[in-house]
mmCIF file of C-alpha atoms in Angstrom:
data_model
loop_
_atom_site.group_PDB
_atom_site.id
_atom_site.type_symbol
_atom_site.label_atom_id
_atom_site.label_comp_id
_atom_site.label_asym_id
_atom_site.label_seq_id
_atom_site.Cartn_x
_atom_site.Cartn_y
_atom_site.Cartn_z
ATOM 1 C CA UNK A 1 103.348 -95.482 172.169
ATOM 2 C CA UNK A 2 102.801 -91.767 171.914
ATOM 3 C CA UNK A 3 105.314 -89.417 173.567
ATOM 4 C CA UNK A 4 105.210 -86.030 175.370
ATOM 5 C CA UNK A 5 107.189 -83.459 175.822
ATOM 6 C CA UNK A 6 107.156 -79.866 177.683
ATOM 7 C CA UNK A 7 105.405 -77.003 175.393
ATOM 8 C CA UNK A 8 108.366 -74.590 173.964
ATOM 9 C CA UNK A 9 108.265 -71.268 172.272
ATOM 10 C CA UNK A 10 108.339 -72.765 169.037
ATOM 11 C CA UNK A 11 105.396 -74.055 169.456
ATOM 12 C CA UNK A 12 103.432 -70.980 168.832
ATOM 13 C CA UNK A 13 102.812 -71.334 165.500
ATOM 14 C CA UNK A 14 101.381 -74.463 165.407
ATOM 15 C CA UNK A 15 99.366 -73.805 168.012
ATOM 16 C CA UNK A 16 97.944 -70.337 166.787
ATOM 17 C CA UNK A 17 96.958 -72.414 163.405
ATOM 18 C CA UNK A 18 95.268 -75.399 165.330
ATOM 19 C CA UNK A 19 92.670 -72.479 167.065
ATOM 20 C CA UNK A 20 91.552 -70.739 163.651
ATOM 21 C CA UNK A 21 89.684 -74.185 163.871
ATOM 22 C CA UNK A 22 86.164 -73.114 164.992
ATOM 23 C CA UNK A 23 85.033 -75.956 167.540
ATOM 24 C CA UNK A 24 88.024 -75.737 169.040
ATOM 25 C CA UNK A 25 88.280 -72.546 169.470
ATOM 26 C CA UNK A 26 85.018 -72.298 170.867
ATOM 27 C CA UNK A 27 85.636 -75.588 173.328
ATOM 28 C CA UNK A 28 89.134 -74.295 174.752
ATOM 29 C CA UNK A 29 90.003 -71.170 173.671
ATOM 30 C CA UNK A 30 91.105 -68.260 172.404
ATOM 31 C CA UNK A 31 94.318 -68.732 173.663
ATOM 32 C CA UNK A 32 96.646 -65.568 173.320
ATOM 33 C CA UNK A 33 100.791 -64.796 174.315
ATOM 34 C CA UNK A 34 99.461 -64.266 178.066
ATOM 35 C CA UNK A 35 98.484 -68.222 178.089
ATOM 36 C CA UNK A 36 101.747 -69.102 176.673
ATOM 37 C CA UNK A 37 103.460 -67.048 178.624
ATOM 38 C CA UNK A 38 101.879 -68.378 182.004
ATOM 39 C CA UNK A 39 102.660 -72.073 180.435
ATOM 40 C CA UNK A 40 105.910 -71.916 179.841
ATOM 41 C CA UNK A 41 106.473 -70.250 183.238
ATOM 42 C CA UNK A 42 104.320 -72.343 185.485
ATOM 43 C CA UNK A 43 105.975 -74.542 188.095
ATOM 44 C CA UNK A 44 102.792 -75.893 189.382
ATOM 45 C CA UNK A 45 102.087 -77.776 185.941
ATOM 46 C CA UNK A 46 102.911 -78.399 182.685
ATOM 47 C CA UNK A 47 101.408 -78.122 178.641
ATOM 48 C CA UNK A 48 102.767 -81.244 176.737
ATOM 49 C CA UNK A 49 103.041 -81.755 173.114
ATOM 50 C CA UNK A 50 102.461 -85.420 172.220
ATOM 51 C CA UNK A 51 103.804 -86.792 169.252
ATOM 52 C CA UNK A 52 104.914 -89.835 167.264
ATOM 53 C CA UNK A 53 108.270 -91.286 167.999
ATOM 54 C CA UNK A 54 108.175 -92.130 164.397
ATOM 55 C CA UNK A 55 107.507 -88.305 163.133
ATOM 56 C CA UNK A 56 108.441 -86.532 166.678
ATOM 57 C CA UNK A 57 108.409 -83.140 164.854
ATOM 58 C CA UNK A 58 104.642 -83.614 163.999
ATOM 59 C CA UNK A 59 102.157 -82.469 166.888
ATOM 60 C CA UNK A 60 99.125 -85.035 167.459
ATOM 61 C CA UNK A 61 98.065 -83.568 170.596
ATOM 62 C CA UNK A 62 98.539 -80.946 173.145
ATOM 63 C CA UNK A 63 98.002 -81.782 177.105
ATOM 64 C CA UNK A 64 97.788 -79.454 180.005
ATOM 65 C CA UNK A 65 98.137 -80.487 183.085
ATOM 66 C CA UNK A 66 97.882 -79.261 186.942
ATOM 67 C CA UNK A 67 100.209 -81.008 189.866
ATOM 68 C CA UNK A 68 98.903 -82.610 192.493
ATOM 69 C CA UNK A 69 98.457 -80.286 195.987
ATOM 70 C CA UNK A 70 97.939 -81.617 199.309
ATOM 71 C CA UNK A 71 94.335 -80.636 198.689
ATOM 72 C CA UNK A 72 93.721 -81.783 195.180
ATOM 73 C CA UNK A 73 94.796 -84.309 192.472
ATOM 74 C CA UNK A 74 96.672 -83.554 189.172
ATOM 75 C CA UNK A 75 93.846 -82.165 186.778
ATOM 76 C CA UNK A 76 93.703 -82.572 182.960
ATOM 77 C CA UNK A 77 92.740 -78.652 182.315
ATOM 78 C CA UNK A 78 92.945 -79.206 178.233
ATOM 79 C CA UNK A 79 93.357 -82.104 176.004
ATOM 80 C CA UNK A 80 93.732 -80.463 172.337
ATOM 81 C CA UNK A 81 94.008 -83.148 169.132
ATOM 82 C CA UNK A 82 95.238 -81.883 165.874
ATOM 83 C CA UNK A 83 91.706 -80.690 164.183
ATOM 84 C CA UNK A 84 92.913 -82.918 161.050
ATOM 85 C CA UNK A 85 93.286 -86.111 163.116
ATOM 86 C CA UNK A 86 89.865 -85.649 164.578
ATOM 87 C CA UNK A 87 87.869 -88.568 165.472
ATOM 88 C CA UNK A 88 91.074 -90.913 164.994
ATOM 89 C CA UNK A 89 92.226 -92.377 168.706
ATOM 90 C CA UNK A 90 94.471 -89.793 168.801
ATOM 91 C CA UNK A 91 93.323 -88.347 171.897
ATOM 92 C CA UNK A 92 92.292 -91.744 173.815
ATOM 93 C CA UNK A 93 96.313 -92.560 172.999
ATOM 94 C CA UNK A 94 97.508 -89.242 173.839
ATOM 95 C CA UNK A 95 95.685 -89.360 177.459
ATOM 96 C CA UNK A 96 97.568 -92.556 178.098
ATOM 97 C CA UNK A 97 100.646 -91.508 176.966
ATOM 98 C CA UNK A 98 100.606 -88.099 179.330
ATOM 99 C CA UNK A 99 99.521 -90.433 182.499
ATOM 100 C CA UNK A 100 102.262 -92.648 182.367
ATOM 101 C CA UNK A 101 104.831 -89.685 180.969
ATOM 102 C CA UNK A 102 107.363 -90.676 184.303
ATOM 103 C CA UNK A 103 108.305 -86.404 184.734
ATOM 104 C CA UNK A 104 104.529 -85.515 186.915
ATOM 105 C CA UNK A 105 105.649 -85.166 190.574
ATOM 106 C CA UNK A 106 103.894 -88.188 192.637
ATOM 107 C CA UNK A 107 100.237 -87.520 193.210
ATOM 108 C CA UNK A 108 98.603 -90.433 192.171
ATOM 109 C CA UNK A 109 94.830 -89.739 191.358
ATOM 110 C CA UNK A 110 93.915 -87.969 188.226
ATOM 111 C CA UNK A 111 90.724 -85.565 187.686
ATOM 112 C CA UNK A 112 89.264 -83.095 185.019
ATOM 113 C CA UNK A 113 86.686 -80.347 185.206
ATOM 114 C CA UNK A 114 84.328 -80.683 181.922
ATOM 115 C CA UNK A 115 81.952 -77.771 181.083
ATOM 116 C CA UNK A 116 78.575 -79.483 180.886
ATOM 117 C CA UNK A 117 77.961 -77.635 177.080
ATOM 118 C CA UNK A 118 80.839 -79.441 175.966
ATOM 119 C CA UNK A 119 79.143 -82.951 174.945
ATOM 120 C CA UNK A 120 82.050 -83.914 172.875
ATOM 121 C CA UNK A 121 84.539 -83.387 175.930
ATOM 122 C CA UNK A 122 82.043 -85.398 178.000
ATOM 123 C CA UNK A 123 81.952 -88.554 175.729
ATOM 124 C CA UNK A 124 85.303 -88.748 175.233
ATOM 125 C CA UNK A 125 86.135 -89.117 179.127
ATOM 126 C CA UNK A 126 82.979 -91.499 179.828
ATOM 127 C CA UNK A 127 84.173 -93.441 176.732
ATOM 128 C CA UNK A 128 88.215 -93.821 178.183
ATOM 129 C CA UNK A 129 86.644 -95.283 181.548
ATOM 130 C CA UNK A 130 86.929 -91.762 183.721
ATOM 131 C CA UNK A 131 84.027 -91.556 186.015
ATOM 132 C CA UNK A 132 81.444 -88.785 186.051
ATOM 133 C CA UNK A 133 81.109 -86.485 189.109
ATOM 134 C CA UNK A 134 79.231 -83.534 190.683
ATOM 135 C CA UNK A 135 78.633 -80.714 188.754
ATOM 136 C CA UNK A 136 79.582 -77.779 190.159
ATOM 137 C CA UNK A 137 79.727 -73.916 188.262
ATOM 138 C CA UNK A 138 78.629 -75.244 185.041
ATOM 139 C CA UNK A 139 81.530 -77.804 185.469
ATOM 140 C CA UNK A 140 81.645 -81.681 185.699
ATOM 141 C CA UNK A 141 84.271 -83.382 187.470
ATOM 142 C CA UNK A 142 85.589 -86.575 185.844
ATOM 143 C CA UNK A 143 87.811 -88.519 187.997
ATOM 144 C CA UNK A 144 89.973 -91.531 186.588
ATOM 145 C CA UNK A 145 89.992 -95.122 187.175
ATOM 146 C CA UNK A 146 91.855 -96.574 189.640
ATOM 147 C CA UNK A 147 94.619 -98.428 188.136
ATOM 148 C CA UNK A 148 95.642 -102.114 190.081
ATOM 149 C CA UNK A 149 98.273 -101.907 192.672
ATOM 150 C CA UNK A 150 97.734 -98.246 193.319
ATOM 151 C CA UNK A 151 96.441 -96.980 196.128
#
């Protein structure tokens, strides 16, 4: 199993490098010191680096995510996978890993807002089970099975 674990300023780097890749750039950034800044600062969520227990210094993935309100679910905002691991499961196991991480606040439901020109984004979260909503600004809303037992 994958774990995560809160963003920290050391991070940077690694981060900075993973954007000079062009799709995703173009899918979820440019991200600049203002976006880290508001990360590592922001009580009402959190950006998680998921690694490998077995190589925990190694980033596979990076997660953002946005609590749960009275008015609306936690929200997946990003889902970033290392641009050399690509195509591997990386991201279907980092998802999991980020749902079940035990340090979200209770909330329960899970959604994410998908821009509708970003097909890639869109097959992944039809292809891990998350069900397609209304579009609305240019943005789809996925919303995630319900898991047995909770209600």
């Amino acid at each position: 199993m994958l774990i995560p674990r809160r963003i920290v300023p050391a991070d940077w780097p690694w981060i900075q490098d993973w954007f000079t890749d062009e799709r995703l750039n173009a899918e979820l950034g440019p991200l600049d010191v203002e976006w880290l800044e508001y990360v590592l600062a922001d009580p009402g969520g959190v950006e998680l680096v998921v690694t490998d227990p077995a190589a925990p210094q190694v980033p596979l993935a990076l997660v953002g995510v946005v609590w749960a309100t009275a008015e609306h679910p936690h929200t997946i905002t990003d889902l970033a996978v290392s641009p050399a691991l690509r195509g591997s499961g990386i991201g279907r196991r980092a998802l999991a890993a980020v749902l079940s991480w035990d340090a979200h606040p209770p909330g329960g439901d899970w959604v994410s807002y998908v821009a509708t020109d970003n097909p890639a984004a869109d097959a992944f979260f039809r292809a891990v089970g998350w069900h397609p909503g209304e579009v609305d600004d240019g943005m789809r809303v996925y919303s995630a099975p319900r898991q047995r037992g909770v209600e």
